[in-house]
């Protein structure tokens, strides 16, 4: 980071480099036209009064729009907002709100208007768009303590301008592609300025990946492909480099600014790894089918074991809100297309992933957080989706890791009320592993005949035990969610076929035991009135599992 004195010089450089020199009493140069207010005596007092009246009206509009409870007033405020966007005075009004507004909502309204303005079907002249972009860069550089949602909205404007003008040329220069140079200036400043720089890159990456169906899809794909080839690798390498620098120093988890920087860096990496590299527009709901089509030019990043180690280290070092993002990145790392590597490289990469899994399961404290738990379950499912069982069993740590995964799965099934939506991913893992057994050619033992029956038993017994809790506590019956139940039973059907005799014996024993208990309840007039519905619920569960 630069010392404060040097940062002031950097800030002044940003403020004066791209627009006309600042006028007195102006923290920023105006976008165009006369300034919203001037030094006393330079203009008539009536002009200043008019500006103040206009500002008061605009701030009242903001209050109605963002804080109002009256629907009629909010609709009227939205109508005025649309009129403001079409008004010739839109830019000057936005500048007035940004520079003199007394609330964050006033600044948000200005950012919203600018966003809609730059996205109009009939674009603004290129000079105006350059001025708007540079003005916003100046503005956030001089006021890094703005409300986060205001900075986010202003950064979105920069991203939209950059994307829509990606191929535009002025004086033989692609004028909207120097965003990396702008961001690097922010990264030389304070932590707050670094956060803004990272937010710009993150929002730009998201915007480049976002399909705008109001515009030709071919143009979007052309822009996204150009951005992928020219900038995306540099962005992800920069983010990883900054994360390494942060991790190399003692982390102050009480420092909100530092936490914010780490959070935005992890989001940036996640946005880069989630980029639609080949224009497939994959359905995000098909989570288990997702493969990350990393470009071949990125191979060096993934061949370095330090890359995976970095994100596993971040998971173990950060609080849950941030470690969850580190795991989300690891989900994408586990989903990298197989063809990126040669066979030896793929085996080494898989070995590093398995070592990371072992480390997480040997230190499971972080998995008590529902977000971490869910992402780790996704990670395990993606691991089997992308790699064959024959590749897994030859990994050095496989016997220990499959034991740890089995214990983790059994514990998860026994605590059925904790993050129930994550069970799908664990059952997906076991279903696909068992289904792959006939195709394994390796002589190494897969050990599924040992652990799959235990997983089956844990699922069946935990569901039977849940019946009494549901009935006594009046909870929602999981069996009412028929889609989830049938999906899980279909997965369990495959898992139970591994050593099917053990699974069948267990079901028969449990069914006979339930039948005997049911008979006792029917012939016991003094029994607990809750016993009968509990036993009937267990029967219903048993019938489904049969």
PDB file of N, CA and C in Angstrom, residues 104-192:
ATOM      1  N   UNK A 104     -27.109   8.423   1.000  1.00  0.00           N
ATOM      2  CA  UNK A 104     -26.603   7.395   0.087  1.00  0.00           C
ATOM      3  C   UNK A 104     -27.635   7.057  -0.981  1.00  0.00           C
ATOM      4  N   UNK A 105     -28.912   7.207  -0.639  1.00  0.00           N
ATOM      5  CA  UNK A 105     -29.957   6.909  -1.623  1.00  0.00           C
ATOM      6  C   UNK A 105     -29.932   7.906  -2.779  1.00  0.00           C
ATOM      7  N   UNK A 106     -29.524   9.138  -2.498  1.00  0.00           N
ATOM      8  CA  UNK A 106     -29.388  10.118  -3.579  1.00  0.00           C
ATOM      9  C   UNK A 106     -28.296   9.678  -4.548  1.00  0.00           C
ATOM     10  N   UNK A 107     -27.188   9.197  -4.003  1.00  0.00           N
ATOM     11  CA  UNK A 107     -26.103   8.704  -4.852  1.00  0.00           C
ATOM     12  C   UNK A 107     -26.527   7.449  -5.611  1.00  0.00           C
ATOM     13  N   UNK A 108     -27.314   6.604  -4.953  1.00  0.00           N
ATOM     14  CA  UNK A 108     -27.799   5.397  -5.623  1.00  0.00           C
ATOM     15  C   UNK A 108     -28.720   5.747  -6.782  1.00  0.00           C
ATOM     16  N   UNK A 109     -29.572   6.742  -6.586  1.00  0.00           N
ATOM     17  CA  UNK A 109     -30.460   7.174  -7.668  1.00  0.00           C
ATOM     18  C   UNK A 109     -29.649   7.676  -8.856  1.00  0.00           C
ATOM     19  N   UNK A 110     -28.600   8.433  -8.575  1.00  0.00           N
ATOM     20  CA  UNK A 110     -27.747   8.926  -9.658  1.00  0.00           C
ATOM     21  C   UNK A 110     -27.110   7.768 -10.413  1.00  0.00           C
ATOM     22  N   UNK A 111     -26.612   6.780  -9.678  1.00  0.00           N
ATOM     23  CA  UNK A 111     -25.987   5.623 -10.321  1.00  0.00           C
ATOM     24  C   UNK A 111     -27.001   4.842 -11.150  1.00  0.00           C
ATOM     25  N   UNK A 112     -28.223   4.711 -10.629  1.00  0.00           N
ATOM     26  CA  UNK A 112     -29.270   3.996 -11.364  1.00  0.00           C
ATOM     27  C   UNK A 112     -29.606   4.710 -12.667  1.00  0.00           C
ATOM     28  N   UNK A 113     -29.719   6.028 -12.590  1.00  0.00           N
ATOM     29  CA  UNK A 113     -30.011   6.803 -13.804  1.00  0.00           C
ATOM     30  C   UNK A 113     -28.884   6.665 -14.829  1.00  0.00           C
ATOM     31  N   UNK A 114     -27.649   6.744 -14.364  1.00  0.00           N
ATOM     32  CA  UNK A 114     -26.516   6.616 -15.279  1.00  0.00           C
ATOM     33  C   UNK A 114     -26.487   5.236 -15.922  1.00  0.00           C
ATOM     34  N   UNK A 115     -26.811   4.210 -15.138  1.00  0.00           N
ATOM     35  CA  UNK A 115     -26.812   2.847 -15.673  1.00  0.00           C
ATOM     36  C   UNK A 115     -27.840   2.694 -16.788  1.00  0.00           C
ATOM     37  N   UNK A 116     -29.026   3.225 -16.563  1.00  0.00           N
ATOM     38  CA  UNK A 116     -30.072   3.138 -17.587  1.00  0.00           C
ATOM     39  C   UNK A 116     -29.728   4.004 -18.792  1.00  0.00           C
ATOM     40  N   UNK A 117     -29.066   5.109 -18.529  1.00  0.00           N
ATOM     41  CA  UNK A 117     -28.726   6.034 -19.609  1.00  0.00           C
ATOM     42  C   UNK A 117     -27.714   5.411 -20.571  1.00  0.00           C
ATOM     43  N   UNK A 118     -26.695   4.757 -20.034  1.00  0.00           N
ATOM     44  CA  UNK A 118     -25.643   4.213 -20.898  1.00  0.00           C
ATOM     45  C   UNK A 118     -26.086   2.932 -21.602  1.00  0.00           C
ATOM     46  N   UNK A 119     -27.208   2.354 -21.166  1.00  0.00           N
ATOM     47  CA  UNK A 119     -27.688   1.113 -21.788  1.00  0.00           C
ATOM     48  C   UNK A 119     -28.812   1.348 -22.788  1.00  0.00           C
ATOM     49  N   UNK A 120     -29.102   2.602 -23.085  1.00  0.00           N
ATOM     50  CA  UNK A 120     -30.182   2.876 -24.027  1.00  0.00           C
ATOM     51  C   UNK A 120     -29.877   2.283 -25.398  1.00  0.00           C
ATOM     52  N   UNK A 121     -30.933   1.978 -26.131  1.00  0.00           N
ATOM     53  CA  UNK A 121     -30.760   1.395 -27.467  1.00  0.00           C
ATOM     54  C   UNK A 121     -29.985   2.335 -28.381  1.00  0.00           C
ATOM     55  N   UNK A 122     -30.249   3.642 -28.248  1.00  0.00           N
ATOM     56  CA  UNK A 122     -29.478   4.629 -29.012  1.00  0.00           C
ATOM     57  C   UNK A 122     -28.362   5.140 -28.105  1.00  0.00           C
ATOM     58  N   UNK A 123     -27.126   4.688 -28.322  1.00  0.00           N
ATOM     59  CA  UNK A 123     -26.048   4.990 -27.370  1.00  0.00           C
ATOM     60  C   UNK A 123     -25.666   6.464 -27.357  1.00  0.00           C
ATOM     61  N   UNK A 124     -25.139   6.880 -26.230  1.00  0.00           N
ATOM     62  CA  UNK A 124     -24.589   8.226 -26.121  1.00  0.00           C
ATOM     63  C   UNK A 124     -23.347   8.337 -26.995  1.00  0.00           C
ATOM     64  N   UNK A 125     -22.968   9.547 -27.377  1.00  0.00           N
ATOM     65  CA  UNK A 125     -21.709   9.716 -28.121  1.00  0.00           C
ATOM     66  C   UNK A 125     -20.536   9.147 -27.331  1.00  0.00           C
ATOM     67  N   UNK A 126     -19.547   8.661 -28.029  1.00  0.00           N
ATOM     68  CA  UNK A 126     -18.420   8.006 -27.375  1.00  0.00           C
ATOM     69  C   UNK A 126     -17.713   8.943 -26.409  1.00  0.00           C
ATOM     70  N   UNK A 127     -17.643  10.234 -26.751  1.00  0.00           N
ATOM     71  CA  UNK A 127     -16.972  11.187 -25.857  1.00  0.00           C
ATOM     72  C   UNK A 127     -17.697  11.288 -24.521  1.00  0.00           C
ATOM     73  N   UNK A 128     -19.030  11.298 -24.570  1.00  0.00           N
ATOM     74  CA  UNK A 128     -19.788  11.387 -23.323  1.00  0.00           C
ATOM     75  C   UNK A 128     -19.608  10.134 -22.480  1.00  0.00           C
ATOM     76  N   UNK A 129     -19.582   8.980 -23.120  1.00  0.00           N
ATOM     77  CA  UNK A 129     -19.411   7.738 -22.360  1.00  0.00           C
ATOM     78  C   UNK A 129     -18.024   7.672 -21.718  1.00  0.00           C
ATOM     79  N   UNK A 130     -17.023   8.158 -22.435  1.00  0.00           N
ATOM     80  CA  UNK A 130     -15.679   8.217 -21.845  1.00  0.00           C
ATOM     81  C   UNK A 130     -15.679   9.151 -20.646  1.00  0.00           C
ATOM     82  N   UNK A 131     -16.340  10.297 -20.790  1.00  0.00           N
ATOM     83  CA  UNK A 131     -16.402  11.253 -19.684  1.00  0.00           C
ATOM     84  C   UNK A 131     -17.120  10.665 -18.473  1.00  0.00           C
ATOM     85  N   UNK A 132     -18.225   9.972 -18.723  1.00  0.00           N
ATOM     86  CA  UNK A 132     -18.975   9.369 -17.612  1.00  0.00           C
ATOM     87  C   UNK A 132     -18.114   8.331 -16.903  1.00  0.00           C
ATOM     88  N   UNK A 133     -17.460   7.477 -17.679  1.00  0.00           N
ATOM     89  CA  UNK A 133     -16.613   6.447 -17.069  1.00  0.00           C
ATOM     90  C   UNK A 133     -15.510   7.079 -16.230  1.00  0.00           C
ATOM     91  N   UNK A 134     -14.819   8.054 -16.806  1.00  0.00           N
ATOM     92  CA  UNK A 134     -13.715   8.676 -16.082  1.00  0.00           C
ATOM     93  C   UNK A 134     -14.203   9.452 -14.863  1.00  0.00           C
ATOM     94  N   UNK A 135     -15.360  10.069 -15.013  1.00  0.00           N
ATOM     95  CA  UNK A 135     -15.928  10.806 -13.883  1.00  0.00           C
ATOM     96  C   UNK A 135     -16.206   9.861 -12.711  1.00  0.00           C
ATOM     97  N   UNK A 136     -16.786   8.701 -13.003  1.00  0.00           N
ATOM     98  CA  UNK A 136     -17.097   7.751 -11.933  1.00  0.00           C
ATOM     99  C   UNK A 136     -15.810   7.220 -11.300  1.00  0.00           C
ATOM    100  N   UNK A 137     -14.805   6.934 -12.127  1.00  0.00           N
ATOM    101  CA  UNK A 137     -13.521   6.497 -11.577  1.00  0.00           C
ATOM    102  C   UNK A 137     -12.955   7.560 -10.638  1.00  0.00           C
ATOM    103  N   UNK A 138     -13.025   8.805 -11.066  1.00  0.00           N
ATOM    104  CA  UNK A 138     -12.566   9.902 -10.218  1.00  0.00           C
ATOM    105  C   UNK A 138     -13.365   9.974  -8.925  1.00  0.00           C
ATOM    106  N   UNK A 139     -14.653   9.823  -9.067  1.00  0.00           N
ATOM    107  CA  UNK A 139     -15.560   9.990  -7.925  1.00  0.00           C
ATOM    108  C   UNK A 139     -15.302   8.933  -6.854  1.00  0.00           C
ATOM    109  N   UNK A 140     -15.238   7.666  -7.259  1.00  0.00           N
ATOM    110  CA  UNK A 140     -15.031   6.610  -6.260  1.00  0.00           C
ATOM    111  C   UNK A 140     -13.606   6.635  -5.716  1.00  0.00           C
ATOM    112  N   UNK A 141     -12.648   7.128  -6.515  1.00  0.00           N
ATOM    113  CA  UNK A 141     -11.276   7.244  -6.017  1.00  0.00           C
ATOM    114  C   UNK A 141     -11.174   8.300  -4.930  1.00  0.00           C
ATOM    115  N   UNK A 142     -11.955   9.357  -5.060  1.00  0.00           N
ATOM    116  CA  UNK A 142     -11.889  10.442  -4.079  1.00  0.00           C
ATOM    117  C   UNK A 142     -12.786  10.192  -2.874  1.00  0.00           C
ATOM    118  N   UNK A 143     -13.731   9.224  -2.994  1.00  0.00           N
ATOM    119  CA  UNK A 143     -14.653   8.944  -1.889  1.00  0.00           C
ATOM    120  C   UNK A 143     -14.770   7.435  -1.667  1.00  0.00           C
ATOM    121  N   UNK A 144     -13.701   6.808  -1.219  1.00  0.00           N
ATOM    122  CA  UNK A 144     -13.725   5.344  -1.068  1.00  0.00           C
ATOM    123  C   UNK A 144     -14.596   4.847   0.079  1.00  0.00           C
ATOM    124  N   UNK A 145     -15.080   5.759   0.926  1.00  0.00           N
ATOM    125  CA  UNK A 145     -15.899   5.353   2.071  1.00  0.00           C
ATOM    126  C   UNK A 145     -17.395   5.430   1.780  1.00  0.00           C
ATOM    127  N   UNK A 146     -17.752   5.519   0.516  1.00  0.00           N
ATOM    128  CA  UNK A 146     -19.170   5.515   0.159  1.00  0.00           C
ATOM    129  C   UNK A 146     -19.829   4.224   0.638  1.00  0.00           C
ATOM    130  N   UNK A 147     -21.157   4.267   0.760  1.00  0.00           N
ATOM    131  CA  UNK A 147     -21.892   3.055   1.123  1.00  0.00           C
ATOM    132  C   UNK A 147     -21.602   1.962   0.093  1.00  0.00           C
ATOM    133  N   UNK A 148     -21.422   0.720   0.534  1.00  0.00           N
ATOM    134  CA  UNK A 148     -21.071  -0.361  -0.408  1.00  0.00           C
ATOM    135  C   UNK A 148     -22.041  -0.496  -1.574  1.00  0.00           C
ATOM    136  N   UNK A 149     -23.349  -0.306  -1.310  1.00  0.00           N
ATOM    137  CA  UNK A 149     -24.302  -0.474  -2.408  1.00  0.00           C
ATOM    138  C   UNK A 149     -24.195   0.660  -3.423  1.00  0.00           C
ATOM    139  N   UNK A 150     -23.713   1.821  -2.992  1.00  0.00           N
ATOM    140  CA  UNK A 150     -23.494   2.925  -3.934  1.00  0.00           C
ATOM    141  C   UNK A 150     -22.286   2.622  -4.819  1.00  0.00           C
ATOM    142  N   UNK A 151     -21.202   2.168  -4.190  1.00  0.00           N
ATOM    143  CA  UNK A 151     -20.013   1.809  -4.975  1.00  0.00           C
ATOM    144  C   UNK A 151     -20.354   0.700  -5.966  1.00  0.00           C
ATOM    145  N   UNK A 152     -21.119  -0.288  -5.501  1.00  0.00           N
ATOM    146  CA  UNK A 152     -21.503  -1.392  -6.384  1.00  0.00           C
ATOM    147  C   UNK A 152     -22.282  -0.876  -7.585  1.00  0.00           C
ATOM    148  N   UNK A 153     -23.218   0.032  -7.347  1.00  0.00           N
ATOM    149  CA  UNK A 153     -24.030   0.565  -8.444  1.00  0.00           C
ATOM    150  C   UNK A 153     -23.187   1.384  -9.415  1.00  0.00           C
ATOM    151  N   UNK A 154     -22.251   2.161  -8.893  1.00  0.00           N
ATOM    152  CA  UNK A 154     -21.394   2.972  -9.766  1.00  0.00           C
ATOM    153  C   UNK A 154     -20.435   2.090 -10.565  1.00  0.00           C
ATOM    154  N   UNK A 155     -19.930   1.052  -9.924  1.00  0.00           N
ATOM    155  CA  UNK A 155     -19.034   0.126 -10.616  1.00  0.00           C
ATOM    156  C   UNK A 155     -19.777  -0.596 -11.742  1.00  0.00           C
ATOM    157  N   UNK A 156     -21.046  -0.882 -11.524  1.00  0.00           N
ATOM    158  CA  UNK A 156     -21.845  -1.512 -12.579  1.00  0.00           C
ATOM    159  C   UNK A 156     -21.936  -0.615 -13.812  1.00  0.00           C
ATOM    160  N   UNK A 157     -22.011   0.683 -13.592  1.00  0.00           N
ATOM    161  CA  UNK A 157     -22.052   1.613 -14.728  1.00  0.00           C
ATOM    162  C   UNK A 157     -20.751   1.516 -15.530  1.00  0.00           C
ATOM    163  N   UNK A 158     -19.622   1.481 -14.818  1.00  0.00           N
ATOM    164  CA  UNK A 158     -18.331   1.343 -15.503  1.00  0.00           C
ATOM    165  C   UNK A 158     -18.296   0.052 -16.315  1.00  0.00           C
ATOM    166  N   UNK A 159     -18.788  -1.037 -15.717  1.00  0.00           N
ATOM    167  CA  UNK A 159     -18.766  -2.331 -16.403  1.00  0.00           C
ATOM    168  C   UNK A 159     -19.638  -2.306 -17.655  1.00  0.00           C
ATOM    169  N   UNK A 160     -20.809  -1.708 -17.558  1.00  0.00           N
ATOM    170  CA  UNK A 160     -21.708  -1.648 -18.718  1.00  0.00           C
ATOM    171  C   UNK A 160     -21.104  -0.800 -19.838  1.00  0.00           C
ATOM    172  N   UNK A 161     -20.530   0.335 -19.471  1.00  0.00           N
ATOM    173  CA  UNK A 161     -19.898   1.189 -20.483  1.00  0.00           C
ATOM    174  C   UNK A 161     -18.761   0.438 -21.168  1.00  0.00           C
ATOM    175  N   UNK A 162     -17.969  -0.266 -20.375  1.00  0.00           N
ATOM    176  CA  UNK A 162     -16.818  -0.995 -20.925  1.00  0.00           C
ATOM    177  C   UNK A 162     -17.268  -2.092 -21.878  1.00  0.00           C
ATOM    178  N   UNK A 163     -18.278  -2.847 -21.480  1.00  0.00           N
ATOM    179  CA  UNK A 163     -18.736  -3.940 -22.344  1.00  0.00           C
ATOM    180  C   UNK A 163     -19.328  -3.409 -23.644  1.00  0.00           C
ATOM    181  N   UNK A 164     -20.223  -2.441 -23.538  1.00  0.00           N
ATOM    182  CA  UNK A 164     -20.909  -1.949 -24.736  1.00  0.00           C
ATOM    183  C   UNK A 164     -19.957  -1.222 -25.684  1.00  0.00           C
ATOM    184  N   UNK A 165     -18.855  -0.701 -25.150  1.00  0.00           N
ATOM    185  CA  UNK A 165     -17.905  -0.002 -26.011  1.00  0.00           C
ATOM    186  C   UNK A 165     -16.629  -0.779 -26.265  1.00  0.00           C
ATOM    187  N   UNK A 166     -16.673  -2.096 -26.048  1.00  0.00           N
ATOM    188  CA  UNK A 166     -15.464  -2.920 -26.088  1.00  0.00           C
ATOM    189  C   UNK A 166     -14.714  -2.812 -27.416  1.00  0.00           C
ATOM    190  N   UNK A 167     -15.436  -2.718 -28.523  1.00  0.00           N
ATOM    191  CA  UNK A 167     -14.789  -2.682 -29.839  1.00  0.00           C
ATOM    192  C   UNK A 167     -14.728  -1.271 -30.432  1.00  0.00           C
ATOM    193  N   UNK A 168     -15.131  -0.275 -29.664  1.00  0.00           N
ATOM    194  CA  UNK A 168     -15.157   1.085 -30.215  1.00  0.00           C
ATOM    195  C   UNK A 168     -13.761   1.701 -30.210  1.00  0.00           C
ATOM    196  N   UNK A 169     -13.494   2.454 -31.269  1.00  0.00           N
ATOM    197  CA  UNK A 169     -12.160   3.019 -31.492  1.00  0.00           C
ATOM    198  C   UNK A 169     -12.257   4.535 -31.540  1.00  0.00           C
ATOM    199  N   UNK A 170     -11.302   5.182 -30.899  1.00  0.00           N
ATOM    200  CA  UNK A 170     -11.165   6.634 -30.993  1.00  0.00           C
ATOM    201  C   UNK A 170      -9.683   6.952 -31.159  1.00  0.00           C
ATOM    202  N   UNK A 171      -9.375   7.637 -32.222  1.00  0.00           N
ATOM    203  CA  UNK A 171      -7.975   7.963 -32.537  1.00  0.00           C
ATOM    204  C   UNK A 171      -7.113   6.700 -32.571  1.00  0.00           C
ATOM    205  N   UNK A 172      -7.644   5.695 -33.270  1.00  0.00           N
ATOM    206  CA  UNK A 172      -6.939   4.424 -33.473  1.00  0.00           C
ATOM    207  C   UNK A 172      -6.678   3.662 -32.176  1.00  0.00           C
ATOM    208  N   UNK A 173      -7.434   3.963 -31.140  1.00  0.00           N
ATOM    209  CA  UNK A 173      -7.274   3.257 -29.873  1.00  0.00           C
ATOM    210  C   UNK A 173      -8.604   2.661 -29.427  1.00  0.00           C
ATOM    211  N   UNK A 174      -8.519   1.437 -28.877  1.00  0.00           N
ATOM    212  CA  UNK A 174      -9.699   0.813 -28.265  1.00  0.00           C
ATOM    213  C   UNK A 174      -9.838   1.423 -26.868  1.00  0.00           C
ATOM    214  N   UNK A 175     -10.587   2.499 -26.795  1.00  0.00           N
ATOM    215  CA  UNK A 175     -10.532   3.383 -25.626  1.00  0.00           C
ATOM    216  C   UNK A 175     -11.157   2.792 -24.370  1.00  0.00           C
ATOM    217  N   UNK A 176     -11.964   1.746 -24.505  1.00  0.00           N
ATOM    218  CA  UNK A 176     -12.628   1.201 -23.321  1.00  0.00           C
ATOM    219  C   UNK A 176     -11.942  -0.056 -22.785  1.00  0.00           C
ATOM    220  N   UNK A 177     -10.747  -0.349 -23.267  1.00  0.00           N
ATOM    221  CA  UNK A 177     -10.082  -1.580 -22.842  1.00  0.00           C
ATOM    222  C   UNK A 177      -8.947  -1.349 -21.853  1.00  0.00           C
ATOM    223  N   UNK A 178      -8.769  -0.122 -21.407  1.00  0.00           N
ATOM    224  CA  UNK A 178      -7.660   0.151 -20.491  1.00  0.00           C
ATOM    225  C   UNK A 178      -8.085   0.015 -19.033  1.00  0.00           C
ATOM    226  N   UNK A 179      -9.081  -0.828 -18.789  1.00  0.00           N
ATOM    227  CA  UNK A 179      -9.612  -0.950 -17.430  1.00  0.00           C
ATOM    228  C   UNK A 179      -8.568  -1.522 -16.473  1.00  0.00           C
ATOM    229  N   UNK A 180      -7.713  -2.423 -16.951  1.00  0.00           N
ATOM    230  CA  UNK A 180      -6.692  -2.994 -16.071  1.00  0.00           C
ATOM    231  C   UNK A 180      -5.730  -1.918 -15.581  1.00  0.00           C
ATOM    232  N   UNK A 181      -5.389  -0.986 -16.463  1.00  0.00           N
ATOM    233  CA  UNK A 181      -4.497   0.106 -16.057  1.00  0.00           C
ATOM    234  C   UNK A 181      -5.157   0.966 -14.987  1.00  0.00           C
ATOM    235  N   UNK A 182      -6.460   1.224 -15.156  1.00  0.00           N
ATOM    236  CA  UNK A 182      -7.183   2.009 -14.149  1.00  0.00           C
ATOM    237  C   UNK A 182      -7.224   1.277 -12.812  1.00  0.00           C
ATOM    238  N   UNK A 183      -7.487  -0.027 -12.873  1.00  0.00           N
ATOM    239  CA  UNK A 183      -7.613  -0.808 -11.642  1.00  0.00           C
ATOM    240  C   UNK A 183      -6.281  -0.875 -10.903  1.00  0.00           C
ATOM    241  N   UNK A 184      -5.194  -1.011 -11.623  1.00  0.00           N
ATOM    242  CA  UNK A 184      -3.886  -1.105 -10.963  1.00  0.00           C
ATOM    243  C   UNK A 184      -3.561   0.164 -10.182  1.00  0.00           C
ATOM    244  N   UNK A 185      -4.091   1.299 -10.622  1.00  0.00           N
ATOM    245  CA  UNK A 185      -3.910   2.526  -9.841  1.00  0.00           C
ATOM    246  C   UNK A 185      -4.636   2.415  -8.506  1.00  0.00           C
ATOM    247  N   UNK A 186      -5.837   1.847  -8.534  1.00  0.00           N
ATOM    248  CA  UNK A 186      -6.573   1.653  -7.281  1.00  0.00           C
ATOM    249  C   UNK A 186      -5.824   0.691  -6.357  1.00  0.00           C
ATOM    250  N   UNK A 187      -5.206  -0.334  -6.931  1.00  0.00           N
ATOM    251  CA  UNK A 187      -4.530  -1.339  -6.116  1.00  0.00           C
ATOM    252  C   UNK A 187      -3.282  -0.795  -5.437  1.00  0.00           C
ATOM    253  N   UNK A 188      -2.823   0.368  -5.849  1.00  0.00           N
ATOM    254  CA  UNK A 188      -1.667   0.992  -5.211  1.00  0.00           C
ATOM    255  C   UNK A 188      -2.074   1.858  -4.023  1.00  0.00           C
ATOM    256  N   UNK A 189      -3.370   1.961  -3.777  1.00  0.00           N
ATOM    257  CA  UNK A 189      -3.850   2.845  -2.724  1.00  0.00           C
ATOM    258  C   UNK A 189      -4.116   2.127  -1.423  1.00  0.00           C
ATOM    259  N   UNK A 190      -5.044   2.659  -0.660  1.00  0.00           N
ATOM    260  CA  UNK A 190      -5.417   2.077   0.626  1.00  0.00           C
ATOM    261  C   UNK A 190      -6.210   0.793   0.408  1.00  0.00           C
ATOM    262  N   UNK A 191      -6.526   0.117   1.510  1.00  0.00           N
ATOM    263  CA  UNK A 191      -7.319  -1.110   1.406  1.00  0.00           C
ATOM    264  C   UNK A 191      -8.673  -0.811   0.771  1.00  0.00           C
ATOM    265  N   UNK A 192      -9.284   0.312   1.145  1.00  0.00           N
ATOM    266  CA  UNK A 192     -10.582   0.669   0.569  1.00  0.00           C
ATOM    267  C   UNK A 192     -10.481   0.872  -0.940  1.00  0.00           C
TER     268      UNK A 192
END
